[in-house]
GROMACS .gro file of C-alpha atoms in nm:
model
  243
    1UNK     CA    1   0.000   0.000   0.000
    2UNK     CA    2   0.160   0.341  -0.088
    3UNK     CA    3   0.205   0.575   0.226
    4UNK     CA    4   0.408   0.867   0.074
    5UNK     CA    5   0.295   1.147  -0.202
    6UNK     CA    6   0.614   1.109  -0.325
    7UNK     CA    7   0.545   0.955  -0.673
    8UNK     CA    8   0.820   0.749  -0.766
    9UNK     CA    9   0.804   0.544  -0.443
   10UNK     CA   10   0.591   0.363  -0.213
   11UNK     CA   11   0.714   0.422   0.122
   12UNK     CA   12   0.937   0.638   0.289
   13UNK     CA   13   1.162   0.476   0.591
   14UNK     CA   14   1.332   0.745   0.794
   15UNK     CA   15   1.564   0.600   0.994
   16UNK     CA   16   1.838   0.932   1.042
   17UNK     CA   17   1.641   1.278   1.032
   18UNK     CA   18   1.782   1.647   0.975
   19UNK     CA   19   2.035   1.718   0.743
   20UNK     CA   20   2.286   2.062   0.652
   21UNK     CA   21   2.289   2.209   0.264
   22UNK     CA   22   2.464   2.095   0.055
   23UNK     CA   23   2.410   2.306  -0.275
   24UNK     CA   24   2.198   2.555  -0.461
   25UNK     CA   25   1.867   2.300  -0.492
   26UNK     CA   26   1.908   2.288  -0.083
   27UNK     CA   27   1.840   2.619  -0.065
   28UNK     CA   28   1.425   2.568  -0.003
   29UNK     CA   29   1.441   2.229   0.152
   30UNK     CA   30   1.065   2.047   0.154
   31UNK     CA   31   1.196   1.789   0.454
   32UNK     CA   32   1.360   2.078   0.657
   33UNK     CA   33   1.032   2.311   0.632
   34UNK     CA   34   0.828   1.958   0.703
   35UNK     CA   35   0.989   1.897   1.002
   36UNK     CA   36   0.953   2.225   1.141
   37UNK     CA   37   0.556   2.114   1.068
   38UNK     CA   38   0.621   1.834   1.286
   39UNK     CA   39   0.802   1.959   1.580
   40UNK     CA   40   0.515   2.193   1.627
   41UNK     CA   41   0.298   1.901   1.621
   42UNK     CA   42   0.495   1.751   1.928
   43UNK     CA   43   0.598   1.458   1.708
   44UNK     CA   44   0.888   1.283   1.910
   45UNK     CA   45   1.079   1.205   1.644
   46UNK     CA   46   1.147   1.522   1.538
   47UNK     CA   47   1.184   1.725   1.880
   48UNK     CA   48   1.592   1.774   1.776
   49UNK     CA   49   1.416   2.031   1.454
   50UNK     CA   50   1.607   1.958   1.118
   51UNK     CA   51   1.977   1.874   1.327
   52UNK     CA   52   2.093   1.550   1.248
   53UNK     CA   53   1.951   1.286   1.429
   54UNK     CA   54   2.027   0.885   1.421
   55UNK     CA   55   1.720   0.674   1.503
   56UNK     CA   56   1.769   0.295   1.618
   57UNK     CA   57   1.419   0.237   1.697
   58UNK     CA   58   1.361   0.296   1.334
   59UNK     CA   59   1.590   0.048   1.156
   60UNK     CA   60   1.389  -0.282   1.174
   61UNK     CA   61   1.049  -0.119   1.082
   62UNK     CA   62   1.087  -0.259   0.691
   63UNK     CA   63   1.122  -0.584   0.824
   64UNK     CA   64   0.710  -0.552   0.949
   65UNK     CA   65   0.608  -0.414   0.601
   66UNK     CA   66   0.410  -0.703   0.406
   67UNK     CA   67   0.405  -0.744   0.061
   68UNK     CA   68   0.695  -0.597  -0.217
   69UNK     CA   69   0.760  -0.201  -0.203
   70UNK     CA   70   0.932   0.033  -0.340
   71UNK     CA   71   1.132   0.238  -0.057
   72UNK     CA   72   1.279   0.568  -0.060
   73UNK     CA   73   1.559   0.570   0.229
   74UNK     CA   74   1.564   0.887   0.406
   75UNK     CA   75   1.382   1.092   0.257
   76UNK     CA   76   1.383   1.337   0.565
   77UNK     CA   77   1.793   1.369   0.575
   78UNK     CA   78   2.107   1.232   0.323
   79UNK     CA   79   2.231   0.889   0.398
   80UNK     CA   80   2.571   0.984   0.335
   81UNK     CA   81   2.577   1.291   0.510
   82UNK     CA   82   2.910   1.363   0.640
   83UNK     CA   83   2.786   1.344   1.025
   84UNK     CA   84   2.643   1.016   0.993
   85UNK     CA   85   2.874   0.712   1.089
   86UNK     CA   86   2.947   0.477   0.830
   87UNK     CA   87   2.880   0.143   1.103
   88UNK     CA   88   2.528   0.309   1.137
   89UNK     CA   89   2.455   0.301   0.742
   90UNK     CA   90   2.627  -0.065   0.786
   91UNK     CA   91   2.298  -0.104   1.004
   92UNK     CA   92   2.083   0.019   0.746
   93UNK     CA   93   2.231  -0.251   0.499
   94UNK     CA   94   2.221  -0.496   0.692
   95UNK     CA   95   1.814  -0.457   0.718
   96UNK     CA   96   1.763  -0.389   0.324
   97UNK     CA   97   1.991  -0.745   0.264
   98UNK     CA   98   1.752  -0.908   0.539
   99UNK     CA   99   1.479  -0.785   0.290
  100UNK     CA  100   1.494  -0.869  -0.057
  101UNK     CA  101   1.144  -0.861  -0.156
  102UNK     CA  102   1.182  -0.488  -0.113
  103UNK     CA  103   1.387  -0.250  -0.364
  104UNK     CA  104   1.516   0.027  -0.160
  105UNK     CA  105   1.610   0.376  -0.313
  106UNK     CA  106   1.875   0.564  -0.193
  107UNK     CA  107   1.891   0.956  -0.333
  108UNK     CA  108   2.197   1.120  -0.230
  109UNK     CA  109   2.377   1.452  -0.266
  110UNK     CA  110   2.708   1.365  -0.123
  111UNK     CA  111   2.810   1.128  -0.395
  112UNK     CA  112   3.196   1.148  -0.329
  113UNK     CA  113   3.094   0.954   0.075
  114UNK     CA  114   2.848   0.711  -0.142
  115UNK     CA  115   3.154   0.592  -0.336
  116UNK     CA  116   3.379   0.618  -0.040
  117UNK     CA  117   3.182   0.421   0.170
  118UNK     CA  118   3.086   0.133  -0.165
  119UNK     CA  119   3.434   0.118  -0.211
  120UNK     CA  120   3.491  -0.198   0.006
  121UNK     CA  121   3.163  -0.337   0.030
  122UNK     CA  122   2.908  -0.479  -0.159
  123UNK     CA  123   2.564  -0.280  -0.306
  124UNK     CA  124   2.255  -0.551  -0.260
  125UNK     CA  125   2.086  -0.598  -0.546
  126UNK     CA  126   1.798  -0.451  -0.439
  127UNK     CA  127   1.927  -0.152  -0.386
  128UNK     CA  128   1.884   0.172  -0.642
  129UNK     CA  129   2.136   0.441  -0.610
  130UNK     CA  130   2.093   0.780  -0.738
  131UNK     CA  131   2.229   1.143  -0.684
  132UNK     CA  132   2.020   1.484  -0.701
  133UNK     CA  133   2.146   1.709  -1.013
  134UNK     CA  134   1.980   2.023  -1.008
  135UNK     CA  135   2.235   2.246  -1.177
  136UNK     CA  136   2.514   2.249  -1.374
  137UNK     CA  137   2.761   2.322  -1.096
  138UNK     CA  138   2.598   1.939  -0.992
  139UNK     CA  139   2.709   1.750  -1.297
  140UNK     CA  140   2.987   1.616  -1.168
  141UNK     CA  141   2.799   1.391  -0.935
  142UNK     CA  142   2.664   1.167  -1.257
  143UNK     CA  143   2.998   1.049  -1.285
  144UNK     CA  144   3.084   0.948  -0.911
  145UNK     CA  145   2.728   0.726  -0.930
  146UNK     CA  146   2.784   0.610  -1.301
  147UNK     CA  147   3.056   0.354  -1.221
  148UNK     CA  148   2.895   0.196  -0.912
  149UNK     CA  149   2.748  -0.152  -0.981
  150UNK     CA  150   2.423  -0.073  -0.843
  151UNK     CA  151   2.097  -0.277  -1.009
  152UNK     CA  152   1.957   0.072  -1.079
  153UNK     CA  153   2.116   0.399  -1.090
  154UNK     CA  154   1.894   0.722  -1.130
  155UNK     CA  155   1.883   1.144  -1.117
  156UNK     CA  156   1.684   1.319  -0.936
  157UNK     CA  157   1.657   1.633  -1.144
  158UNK     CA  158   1.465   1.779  -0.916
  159UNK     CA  159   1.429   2.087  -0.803
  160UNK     CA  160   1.559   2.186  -1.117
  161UNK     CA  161   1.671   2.531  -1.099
  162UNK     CA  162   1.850   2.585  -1.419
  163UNK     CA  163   1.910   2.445  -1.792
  164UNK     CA  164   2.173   2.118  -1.719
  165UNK     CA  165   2.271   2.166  -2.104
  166UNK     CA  166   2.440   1.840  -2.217
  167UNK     CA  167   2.416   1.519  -1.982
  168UNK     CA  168   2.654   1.192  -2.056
  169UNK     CA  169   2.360   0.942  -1.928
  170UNK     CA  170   2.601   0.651  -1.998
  171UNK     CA  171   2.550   0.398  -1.710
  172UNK     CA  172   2.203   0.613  -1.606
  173UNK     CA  173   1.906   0.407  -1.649
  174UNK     CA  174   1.633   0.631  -1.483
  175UNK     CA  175   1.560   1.008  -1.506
  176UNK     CA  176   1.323   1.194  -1.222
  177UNK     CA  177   1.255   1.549  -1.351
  178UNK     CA  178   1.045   1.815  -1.099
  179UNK     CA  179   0.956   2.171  -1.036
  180UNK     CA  180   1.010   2.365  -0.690
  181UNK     CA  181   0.703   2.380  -0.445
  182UNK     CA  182   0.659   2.627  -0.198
  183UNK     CA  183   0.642   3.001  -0.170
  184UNK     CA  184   0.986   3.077  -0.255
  185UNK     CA  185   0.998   2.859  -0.553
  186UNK     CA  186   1.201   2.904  -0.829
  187UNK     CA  187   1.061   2.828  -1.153
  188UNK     CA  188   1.129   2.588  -1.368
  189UNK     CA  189   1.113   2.656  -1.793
  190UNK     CA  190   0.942   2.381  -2.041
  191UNK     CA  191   1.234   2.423  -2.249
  192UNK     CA  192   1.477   2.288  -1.956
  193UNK     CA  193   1.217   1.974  -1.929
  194UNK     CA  194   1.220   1.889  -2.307
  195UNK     CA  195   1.582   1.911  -2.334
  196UNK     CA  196   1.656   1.652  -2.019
  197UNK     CA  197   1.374   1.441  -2.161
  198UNK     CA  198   1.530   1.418  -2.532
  199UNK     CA  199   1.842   1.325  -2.372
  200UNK     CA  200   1.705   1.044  -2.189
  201UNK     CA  201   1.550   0.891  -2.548
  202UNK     CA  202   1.841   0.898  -2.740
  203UNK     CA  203   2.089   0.758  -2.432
  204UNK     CA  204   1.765   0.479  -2.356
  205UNK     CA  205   1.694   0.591  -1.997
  206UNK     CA  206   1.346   0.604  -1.866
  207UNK     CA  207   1.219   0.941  -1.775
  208UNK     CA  208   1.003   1.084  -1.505
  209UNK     CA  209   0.840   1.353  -1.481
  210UNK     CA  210   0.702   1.394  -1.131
  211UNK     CA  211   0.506   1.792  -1.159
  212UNK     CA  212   0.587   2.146  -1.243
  213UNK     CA  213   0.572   2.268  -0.879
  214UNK     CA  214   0.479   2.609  -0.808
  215UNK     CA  215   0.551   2.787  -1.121
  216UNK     CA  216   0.310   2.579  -1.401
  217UNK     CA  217   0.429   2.584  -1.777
  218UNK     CA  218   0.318   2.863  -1.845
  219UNK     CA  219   0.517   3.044  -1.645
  220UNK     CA  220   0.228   3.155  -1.382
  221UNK     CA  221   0.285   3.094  -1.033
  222UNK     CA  222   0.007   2.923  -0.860
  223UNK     CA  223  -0.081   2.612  -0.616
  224UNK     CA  224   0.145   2.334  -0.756
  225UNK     CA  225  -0.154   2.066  -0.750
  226UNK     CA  226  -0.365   2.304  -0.996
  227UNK     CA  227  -0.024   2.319  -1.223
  228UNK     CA  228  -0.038   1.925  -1.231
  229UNK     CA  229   0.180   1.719  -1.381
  230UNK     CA  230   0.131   1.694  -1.782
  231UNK     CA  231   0.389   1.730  -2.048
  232UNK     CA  232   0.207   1.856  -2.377
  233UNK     CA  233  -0.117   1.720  -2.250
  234UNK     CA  234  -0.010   1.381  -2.114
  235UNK     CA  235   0.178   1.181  -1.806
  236UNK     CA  236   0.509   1.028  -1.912
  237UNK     CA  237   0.620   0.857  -1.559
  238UNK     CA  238   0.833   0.592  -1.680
  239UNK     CA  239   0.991   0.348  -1.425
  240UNK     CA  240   1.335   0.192  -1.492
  241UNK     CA  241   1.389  -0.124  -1.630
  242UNK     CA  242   1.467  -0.364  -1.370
  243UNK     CA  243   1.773  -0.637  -1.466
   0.00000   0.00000   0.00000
């Protein structure tokens, strides 16, 4: 059963929360202005605000989830943030190997620690790894993930701030494009979508376009659910293909 908005995934398993920016697409964070949300709402979890916090009660809760999911790891922090141990992500392995009916997705921004830290150990099959490339200054990240011998590597292009002009997809086999959300949004041009998408056809990587955010294609800013999610009338949300 899905139990997240986020579109690409079915759940969202939170085991380290808070996080520090990283770069430009940081600059608006959804999970830092969500957990302020929380906090107010006297969650527990998220008494500490958006500072890094490790959670132990949290690490066997995918072993209770029935059924095969799709499982976006931390999606309220960066798994391989600089702060967090590398024996504690060991921890989080150890549950997704203890799990293979599950494919876990790992979205990072700190690509240089995800190939430190895969450099002497082995990435489960059923684990996707990906890296957020919102801007051109970002690039660089597609070729720390593109050599790691993960089942599925992806972008998250997303928000995406600025034209990424040429992209080498070699080794890429999924593509999430998305608008900003929020009041401070940046916007996002059609033209910037069209080229990433083109790219992905020609270099044979699925593409995803998740919505246009605040700012709609037309370049009017308004709520992001009345800007949907159509490119030139329709919903291309391709999924990768799994090997």
């Amino acid at each position: 059963m899905k139990t997240t908005k986020i579109e690409w995934t079915d759940k969202t398993w939170n085991p380290i929360t808070g996080c520090t920016k990283k770069s430009a697409g940081c600059a608006h964070c959804y999970a830092e202005v969500m957990t302020r949300r929380l906090k107010a709402m006297h969650l527990e979890k998220y008494q500490n605000g958006f500072e890094l916090t490790l959670h132990e009660k949290e690490l066997e809760l995918p072993l209770k989830w029935k059924g095969s999911h799709n499982i976006f790891v931390c999606s309220m922090s960066d798994i391989f943030h600089e702060n967090v141990p590398f024996e504690f992500i060991d921890k989080i392995i150890e549950v997704i190997i203890k799990t293979p009916q599950h494919r876990y997705q790992i979205l990072t921004k700190r690509a240089e620690r995800m190939v430190e830290y895969f450099k002497d150990r082995i990435i489960p099959d059923n684990v996707w790894l990906g890296v957020t490339v919102e801007c051109r200054d970002t690039k660089c990240r597609i070729d720390s993930l593109r050599h790691l011998k993960a089942s599925v590597k992806f972008l998250s292009c997303e928000p995406l701030i600025e034209s990424l002009g040429e992209l080498n997809l070699y080794g890429i086999d999924w593509v999430i494009v998305g608008g900003e959300s929020g009041p401070k949004a940046r916007p996002m041009k059609e033209e910037w979508v069209y080229e990433i998408k083109k790219q992905t056809e020609k270099q044979d990587a699925a593409f995803f376009f998740k919505q246009w955010g605040t700012w709609g294609s037309d370049g009017i800013k308004r709520n992001k659910h009345a800007n949907g999610k159509l490119l030139n009338g329709e919903i291309i949300q391709e999924m990768p293909n799994l090997k």
